[in-house]
PDB file of C-alpha atoms in Angstrom:
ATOM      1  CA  UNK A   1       3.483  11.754   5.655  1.00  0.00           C
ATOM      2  CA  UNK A   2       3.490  14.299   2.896  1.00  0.00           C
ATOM      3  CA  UNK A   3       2.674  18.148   3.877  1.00  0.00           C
ATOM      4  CA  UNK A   4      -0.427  17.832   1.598  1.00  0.00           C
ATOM      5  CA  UNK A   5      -2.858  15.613   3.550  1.00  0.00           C
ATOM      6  CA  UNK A   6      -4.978  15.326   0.295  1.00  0.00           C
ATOM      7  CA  UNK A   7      -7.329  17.971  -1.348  1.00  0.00           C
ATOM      8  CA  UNK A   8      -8.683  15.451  -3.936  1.00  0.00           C
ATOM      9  CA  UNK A   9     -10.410  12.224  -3.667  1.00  0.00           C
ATOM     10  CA  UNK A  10      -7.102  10.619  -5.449  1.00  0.00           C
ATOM     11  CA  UNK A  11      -5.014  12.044  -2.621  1.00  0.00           C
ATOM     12  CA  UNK A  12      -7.570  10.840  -0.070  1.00  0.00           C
ATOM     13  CA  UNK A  13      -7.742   7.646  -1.089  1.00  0.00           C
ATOM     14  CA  UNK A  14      -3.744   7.304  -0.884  1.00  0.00           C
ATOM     15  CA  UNK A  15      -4.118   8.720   2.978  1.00  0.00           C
ATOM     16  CA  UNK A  16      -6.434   5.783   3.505  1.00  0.00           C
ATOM     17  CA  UNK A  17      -4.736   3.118   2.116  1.00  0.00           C
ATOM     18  CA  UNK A  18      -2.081   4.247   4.934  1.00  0.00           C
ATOM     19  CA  UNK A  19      -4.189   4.764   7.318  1.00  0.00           C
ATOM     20  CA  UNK A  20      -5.620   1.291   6.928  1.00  0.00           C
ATOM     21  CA  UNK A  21      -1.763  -0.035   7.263  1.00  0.00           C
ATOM     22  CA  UNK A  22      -2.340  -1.033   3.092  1.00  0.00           C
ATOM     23  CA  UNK A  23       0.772   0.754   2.072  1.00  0.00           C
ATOM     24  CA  UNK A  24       3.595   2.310   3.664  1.00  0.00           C
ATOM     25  CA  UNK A  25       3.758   5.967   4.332  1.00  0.00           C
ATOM     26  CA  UNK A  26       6.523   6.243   1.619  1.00  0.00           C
ATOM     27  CA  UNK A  27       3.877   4.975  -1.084  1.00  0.00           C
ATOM     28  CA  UNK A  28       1.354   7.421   0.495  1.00  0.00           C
ATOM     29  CA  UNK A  29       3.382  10.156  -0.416  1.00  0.00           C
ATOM     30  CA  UNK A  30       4.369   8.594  -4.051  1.00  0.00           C
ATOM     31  CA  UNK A  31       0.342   8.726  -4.716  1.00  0.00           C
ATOM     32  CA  UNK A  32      -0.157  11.833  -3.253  1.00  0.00           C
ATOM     33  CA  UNK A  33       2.614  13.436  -5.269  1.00  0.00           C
ATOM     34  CA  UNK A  34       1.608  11.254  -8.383  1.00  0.00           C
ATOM     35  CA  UNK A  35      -2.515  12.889  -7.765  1.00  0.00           C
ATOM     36  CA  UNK A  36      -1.666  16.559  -7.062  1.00  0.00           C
ATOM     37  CA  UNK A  37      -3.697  19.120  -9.286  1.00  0.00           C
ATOM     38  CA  UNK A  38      -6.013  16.466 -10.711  1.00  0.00           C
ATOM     39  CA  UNK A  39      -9.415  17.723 -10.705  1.00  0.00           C
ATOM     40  CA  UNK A  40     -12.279  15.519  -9.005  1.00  0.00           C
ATOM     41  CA  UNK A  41     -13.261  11.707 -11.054  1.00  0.00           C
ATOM     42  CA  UNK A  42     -16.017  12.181 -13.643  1.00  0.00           C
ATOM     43  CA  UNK A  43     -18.913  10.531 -11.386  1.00  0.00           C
ATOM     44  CA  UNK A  44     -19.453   8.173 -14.438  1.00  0.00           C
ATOM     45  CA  UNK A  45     -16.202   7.162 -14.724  1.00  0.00           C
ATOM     46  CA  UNK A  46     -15.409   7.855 -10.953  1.00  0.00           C
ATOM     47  CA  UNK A  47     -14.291   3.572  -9.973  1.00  0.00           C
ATOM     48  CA  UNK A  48     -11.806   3.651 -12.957  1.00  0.00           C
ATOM     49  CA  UNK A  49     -10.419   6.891 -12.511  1.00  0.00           C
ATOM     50  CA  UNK A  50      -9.629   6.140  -8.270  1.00  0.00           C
ATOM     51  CA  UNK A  51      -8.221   2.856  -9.773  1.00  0.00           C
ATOM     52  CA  UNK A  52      -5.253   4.725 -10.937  1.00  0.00           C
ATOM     53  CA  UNK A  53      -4.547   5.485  -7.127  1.00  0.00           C
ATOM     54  CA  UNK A  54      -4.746   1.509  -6.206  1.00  0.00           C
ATOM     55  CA  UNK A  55      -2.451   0.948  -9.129  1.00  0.00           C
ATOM     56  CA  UNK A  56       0.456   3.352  -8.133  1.00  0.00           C
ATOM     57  CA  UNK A  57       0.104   2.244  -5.123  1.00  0.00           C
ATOM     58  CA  UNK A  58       0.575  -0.784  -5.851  1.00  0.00           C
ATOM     59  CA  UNK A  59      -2.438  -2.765  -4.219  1.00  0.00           C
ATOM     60  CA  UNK A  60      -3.876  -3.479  -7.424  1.00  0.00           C
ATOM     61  CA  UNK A  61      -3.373  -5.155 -10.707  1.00  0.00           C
ATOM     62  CA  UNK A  62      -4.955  -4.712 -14.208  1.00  0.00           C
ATOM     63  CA  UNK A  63      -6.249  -7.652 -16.813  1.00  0.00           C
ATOM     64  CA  UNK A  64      -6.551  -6.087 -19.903  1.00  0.00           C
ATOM     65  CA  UNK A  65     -10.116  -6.217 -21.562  1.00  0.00           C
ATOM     66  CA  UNK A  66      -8.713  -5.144 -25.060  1.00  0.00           C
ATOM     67  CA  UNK A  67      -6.066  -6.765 -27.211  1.00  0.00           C
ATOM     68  CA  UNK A  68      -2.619  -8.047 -25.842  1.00  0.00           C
ATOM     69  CA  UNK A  69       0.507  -8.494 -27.801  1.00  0.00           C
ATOM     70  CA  UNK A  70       0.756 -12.079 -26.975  1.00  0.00           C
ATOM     71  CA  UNK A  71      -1.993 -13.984 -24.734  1.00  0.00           C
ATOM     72  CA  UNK A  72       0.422 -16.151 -22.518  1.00  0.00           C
ATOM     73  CA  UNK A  73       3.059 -13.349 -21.784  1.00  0.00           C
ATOM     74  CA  UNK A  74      -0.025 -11.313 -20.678  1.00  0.00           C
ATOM     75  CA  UNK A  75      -0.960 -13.897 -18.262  1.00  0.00           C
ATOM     76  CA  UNK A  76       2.437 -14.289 -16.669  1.00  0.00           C
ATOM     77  CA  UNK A  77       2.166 -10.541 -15.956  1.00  0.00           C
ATOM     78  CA  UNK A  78      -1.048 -11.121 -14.163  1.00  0.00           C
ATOM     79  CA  UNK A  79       0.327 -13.981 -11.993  1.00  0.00           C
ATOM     80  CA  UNK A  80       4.095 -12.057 -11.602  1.00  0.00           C
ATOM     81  CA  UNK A  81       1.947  -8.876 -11.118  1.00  0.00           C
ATOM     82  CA  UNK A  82      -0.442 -11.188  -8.122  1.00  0.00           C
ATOM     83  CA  UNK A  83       2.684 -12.601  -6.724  1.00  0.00           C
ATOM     84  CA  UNK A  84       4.639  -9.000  -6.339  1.00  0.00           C
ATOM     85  CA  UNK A  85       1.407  -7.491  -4.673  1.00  0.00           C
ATOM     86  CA  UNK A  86       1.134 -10.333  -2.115  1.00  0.00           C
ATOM     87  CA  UNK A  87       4.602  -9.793  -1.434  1.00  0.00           C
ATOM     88  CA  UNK A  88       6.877 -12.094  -3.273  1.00  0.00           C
ATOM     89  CA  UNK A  89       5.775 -14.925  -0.751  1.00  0.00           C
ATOM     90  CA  UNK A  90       4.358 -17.212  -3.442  1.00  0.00           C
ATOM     91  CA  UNK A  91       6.534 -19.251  -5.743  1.00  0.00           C
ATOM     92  CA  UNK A  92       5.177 -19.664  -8.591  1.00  0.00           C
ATOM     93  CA  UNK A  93       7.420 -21.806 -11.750  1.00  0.00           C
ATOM     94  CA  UNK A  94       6.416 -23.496 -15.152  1.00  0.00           C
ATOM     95  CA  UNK A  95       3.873 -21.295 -16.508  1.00  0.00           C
ATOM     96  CA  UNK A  96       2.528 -22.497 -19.902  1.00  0.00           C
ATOM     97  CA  UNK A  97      -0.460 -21.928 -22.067  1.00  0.00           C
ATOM     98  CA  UNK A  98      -1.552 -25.414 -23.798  1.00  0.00           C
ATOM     99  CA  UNK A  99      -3.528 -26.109 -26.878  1.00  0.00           C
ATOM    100  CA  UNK A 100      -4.449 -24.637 -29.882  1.00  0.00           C
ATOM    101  CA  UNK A 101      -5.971 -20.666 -30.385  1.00  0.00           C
ATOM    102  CA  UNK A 102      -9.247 -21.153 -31.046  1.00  0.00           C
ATOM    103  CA  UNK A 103      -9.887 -24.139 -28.937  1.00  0.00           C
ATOM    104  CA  UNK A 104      -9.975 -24.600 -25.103  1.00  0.00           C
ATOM    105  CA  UNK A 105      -7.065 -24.163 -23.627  1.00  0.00           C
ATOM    106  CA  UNK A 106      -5.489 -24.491 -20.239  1.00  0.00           C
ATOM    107  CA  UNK A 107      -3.144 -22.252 -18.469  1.00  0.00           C
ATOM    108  CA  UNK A 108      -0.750 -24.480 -16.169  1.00  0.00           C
ATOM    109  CA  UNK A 109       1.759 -23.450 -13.487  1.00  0.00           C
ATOM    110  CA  UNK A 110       2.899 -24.292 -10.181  1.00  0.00           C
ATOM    111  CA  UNK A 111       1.934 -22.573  -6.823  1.00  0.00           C
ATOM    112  CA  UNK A 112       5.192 -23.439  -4.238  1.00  0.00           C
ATOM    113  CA  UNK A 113       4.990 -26.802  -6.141  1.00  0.00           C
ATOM    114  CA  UNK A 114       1.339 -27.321  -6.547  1.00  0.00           C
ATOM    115  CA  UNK A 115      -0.076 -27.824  -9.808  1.00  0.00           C
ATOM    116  CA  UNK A 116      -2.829 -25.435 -10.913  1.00  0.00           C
ATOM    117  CA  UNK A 117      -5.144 -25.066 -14.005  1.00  0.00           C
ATOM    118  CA  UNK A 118      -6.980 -22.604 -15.507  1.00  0.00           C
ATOM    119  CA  UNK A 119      -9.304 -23.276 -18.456  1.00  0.00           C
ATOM    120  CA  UNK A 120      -8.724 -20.666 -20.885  1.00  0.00           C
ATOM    121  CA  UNK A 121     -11.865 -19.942 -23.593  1.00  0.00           C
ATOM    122  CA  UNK A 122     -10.976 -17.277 -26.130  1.00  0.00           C
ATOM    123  CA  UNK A 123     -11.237 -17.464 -29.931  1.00  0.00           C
ATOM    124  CA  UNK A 124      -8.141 -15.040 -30.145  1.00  0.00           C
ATOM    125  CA  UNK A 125      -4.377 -15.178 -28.646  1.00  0.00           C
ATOM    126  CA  UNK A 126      -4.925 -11.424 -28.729  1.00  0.00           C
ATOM    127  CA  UNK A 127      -7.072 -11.424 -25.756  1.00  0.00           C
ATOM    128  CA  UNK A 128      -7.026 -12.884 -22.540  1.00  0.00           C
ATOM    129  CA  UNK A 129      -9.772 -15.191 -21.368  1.00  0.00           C
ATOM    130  CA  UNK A 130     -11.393 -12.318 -18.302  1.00  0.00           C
ATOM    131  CA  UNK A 131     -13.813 -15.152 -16.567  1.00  0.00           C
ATOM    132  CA  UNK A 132     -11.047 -17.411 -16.148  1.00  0.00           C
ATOM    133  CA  UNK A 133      -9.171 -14.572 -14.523  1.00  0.00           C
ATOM    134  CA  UNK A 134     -11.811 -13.976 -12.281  1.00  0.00           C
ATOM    135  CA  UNK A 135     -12.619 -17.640 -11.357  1.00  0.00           C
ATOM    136  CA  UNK A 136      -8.484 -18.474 -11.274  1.00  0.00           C
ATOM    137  CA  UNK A 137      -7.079 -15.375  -9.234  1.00  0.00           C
ATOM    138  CA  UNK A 138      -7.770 -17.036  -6.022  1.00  0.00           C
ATOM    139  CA  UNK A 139      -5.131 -19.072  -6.296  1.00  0.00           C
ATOM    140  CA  UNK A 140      -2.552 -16.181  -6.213  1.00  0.00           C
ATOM    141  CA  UNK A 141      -3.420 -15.091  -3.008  1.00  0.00           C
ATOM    142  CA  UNK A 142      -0.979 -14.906  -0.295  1.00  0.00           C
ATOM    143  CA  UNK A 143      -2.515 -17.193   2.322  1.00  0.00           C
ATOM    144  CA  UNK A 144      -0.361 -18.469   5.171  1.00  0.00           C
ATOM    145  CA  UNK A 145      -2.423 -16.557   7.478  1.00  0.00           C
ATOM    146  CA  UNK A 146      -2.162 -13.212   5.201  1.00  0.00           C
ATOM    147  CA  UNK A 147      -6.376 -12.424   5.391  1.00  0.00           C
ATOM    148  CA  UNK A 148      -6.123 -10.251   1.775  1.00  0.00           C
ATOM    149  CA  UNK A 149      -7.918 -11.670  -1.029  1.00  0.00           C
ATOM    150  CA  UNK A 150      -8.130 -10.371  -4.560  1.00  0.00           C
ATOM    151  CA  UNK A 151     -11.326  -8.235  -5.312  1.00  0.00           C
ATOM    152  CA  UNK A 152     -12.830  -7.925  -8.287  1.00  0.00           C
ATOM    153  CA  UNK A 153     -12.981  -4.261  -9.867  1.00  0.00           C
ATOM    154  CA  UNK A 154     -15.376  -4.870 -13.129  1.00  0.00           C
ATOM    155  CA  UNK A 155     -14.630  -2.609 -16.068  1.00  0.00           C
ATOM    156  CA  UNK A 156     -18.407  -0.527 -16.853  1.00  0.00           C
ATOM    157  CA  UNK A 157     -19.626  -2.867 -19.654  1.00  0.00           C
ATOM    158  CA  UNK A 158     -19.230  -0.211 -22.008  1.00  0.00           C
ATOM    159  CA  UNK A 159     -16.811  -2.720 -24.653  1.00  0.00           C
ATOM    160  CA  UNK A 160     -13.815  -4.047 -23.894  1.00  0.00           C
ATOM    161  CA  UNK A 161     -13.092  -2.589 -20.562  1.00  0.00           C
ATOM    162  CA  UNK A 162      -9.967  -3.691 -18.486  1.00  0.00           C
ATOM    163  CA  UNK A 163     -11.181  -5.063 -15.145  1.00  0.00           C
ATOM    164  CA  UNK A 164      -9.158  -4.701 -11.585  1.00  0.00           C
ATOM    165  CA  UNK A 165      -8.100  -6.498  -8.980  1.00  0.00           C
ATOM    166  CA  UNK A 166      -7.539  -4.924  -5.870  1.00  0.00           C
ATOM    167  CA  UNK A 167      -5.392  -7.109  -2.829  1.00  0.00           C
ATOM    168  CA  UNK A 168      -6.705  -5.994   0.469  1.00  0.00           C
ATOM    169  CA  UNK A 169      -8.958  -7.562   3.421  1.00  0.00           C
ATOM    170  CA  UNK A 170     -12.568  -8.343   2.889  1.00  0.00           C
ATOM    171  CA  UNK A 171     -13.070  -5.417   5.560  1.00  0.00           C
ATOM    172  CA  UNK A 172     -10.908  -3.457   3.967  1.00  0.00           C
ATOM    173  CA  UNK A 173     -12.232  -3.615   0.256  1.00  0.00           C
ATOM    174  CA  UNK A 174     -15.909  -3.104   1.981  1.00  0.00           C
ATOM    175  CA  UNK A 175     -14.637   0.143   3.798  1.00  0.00           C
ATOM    176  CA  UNK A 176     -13.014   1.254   0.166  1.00  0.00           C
ATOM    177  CA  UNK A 177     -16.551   0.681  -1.512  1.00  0.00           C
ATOM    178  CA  UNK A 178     -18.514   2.728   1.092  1.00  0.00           C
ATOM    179  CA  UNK A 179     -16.489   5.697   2.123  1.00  0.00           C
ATOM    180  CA  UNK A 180     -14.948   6.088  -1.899  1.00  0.00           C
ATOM    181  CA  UNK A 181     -18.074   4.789  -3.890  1.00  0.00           C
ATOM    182  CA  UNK A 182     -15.807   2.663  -5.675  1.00  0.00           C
ATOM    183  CA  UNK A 183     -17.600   0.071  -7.579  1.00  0.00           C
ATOM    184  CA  UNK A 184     -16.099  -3.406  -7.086  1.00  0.00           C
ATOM    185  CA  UNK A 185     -16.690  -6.937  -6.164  1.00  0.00           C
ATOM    186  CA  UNK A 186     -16.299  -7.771  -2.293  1.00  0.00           C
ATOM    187  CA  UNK A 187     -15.038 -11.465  -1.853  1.00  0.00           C
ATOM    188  CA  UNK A 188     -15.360 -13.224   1.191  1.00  0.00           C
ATOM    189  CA  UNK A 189     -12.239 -14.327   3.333  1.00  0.00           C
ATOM    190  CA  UNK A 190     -11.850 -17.359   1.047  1.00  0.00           C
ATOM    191  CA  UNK A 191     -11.593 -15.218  -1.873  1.00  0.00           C
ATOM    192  CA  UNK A 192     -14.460 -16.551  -3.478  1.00  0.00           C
ATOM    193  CA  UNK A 193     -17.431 -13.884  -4.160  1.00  0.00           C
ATOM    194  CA  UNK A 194     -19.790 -13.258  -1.623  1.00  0.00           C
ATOM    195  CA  UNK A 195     -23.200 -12.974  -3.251  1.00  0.00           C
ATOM    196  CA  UNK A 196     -26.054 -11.106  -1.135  1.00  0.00           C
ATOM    197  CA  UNK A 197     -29.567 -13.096  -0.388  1.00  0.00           C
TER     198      UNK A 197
END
């Protein structure tokens, strides 16, 4: 591990992803190195800024709440991004976004040969359809015994806010939330959400 065992809550939180077995000591050190001399996350904006950590360390993806270049190249980085995360062990082929902007659409592709569908609502193909990202996601996971899930990491409601998606155990995402305060969606071992009451 890295000399510095982390002074900041960025460097910290790259520690514990290791510690948890997350990420590999090498990525650790990539974070911690990547962190050094940042000063402490804005309370307000503390969730987004330790999101930078889970992205370099590459346990998390992002779905962009503002404008895209092009709607169904921004999905295929979502599922490419889902599908490098779990590990390359999904197969995923024949990705298209069908009908007309403005309309509902559906995104189609193939899990390791199994159709999937995801019905896309957006008035725009400069932004991506976030609900159907949320309710959709849970078919990238890695399964095949591999207990991670995809949990959601909300952007604060404050516009068009990019939301998260962090790959780790429903355990692990709980322990995350607790001992870093970050805010974000725990989802059950089915990777559905798990909704208190």
């Amino acid at each position: 591990m890295h000399g510095d065992t982390g002074t900041n809550s960025y460097q910290r939180l790259a520690v514990r992803l290791h510690e948890l077995g997350m990420i590999t000591r090498r990525k650790a050190d990539e974070g911690i190195a990547y962190t050094e001399g940042w000063s402490e996350p804005e309370e307000r904006r503390r969730t987004e800024e330790l999101t930078a950590v889970l992205e370099v360390c590459d346990v998390a993806l992002q779905v962009h709440g503002e404008d895209v270049d092009y709607a169904e190249g921004a999905y295929i980085d979502i599922i490419e991004d889902a599908v490098r995360l779990g590990g390359g062990v999904l197969t995923v082929t024949d990705v298209e976004l069908l009908g007309e902007v403005g309309s509902s659409r559906d995104l189609e592709f193939k899990v390791d040969g199994e159709p999937k569908s995801w019905r896309i609502e957006q008035e725009s193909d400069d932004y991506l359809d976030m609900g159907a990202v949320e309710e959709g996601i849970v078919d990238l996971v890695p399964g095949g015994g591999d207990p991670r899930v995809f949990h959601r990491i909300p952007g604060d409601g404050s516009g068009c806010d990019d939301d998260y998606y962090l790959l780790a155990t429903p355990a692990h995402a709980a322990l995350l939330q607790e001992e870093f305060g970050i805010r974000l969606e725990v989802r059950g071992p089915d990777g559905l959400p798990v909704y208190d009451g």
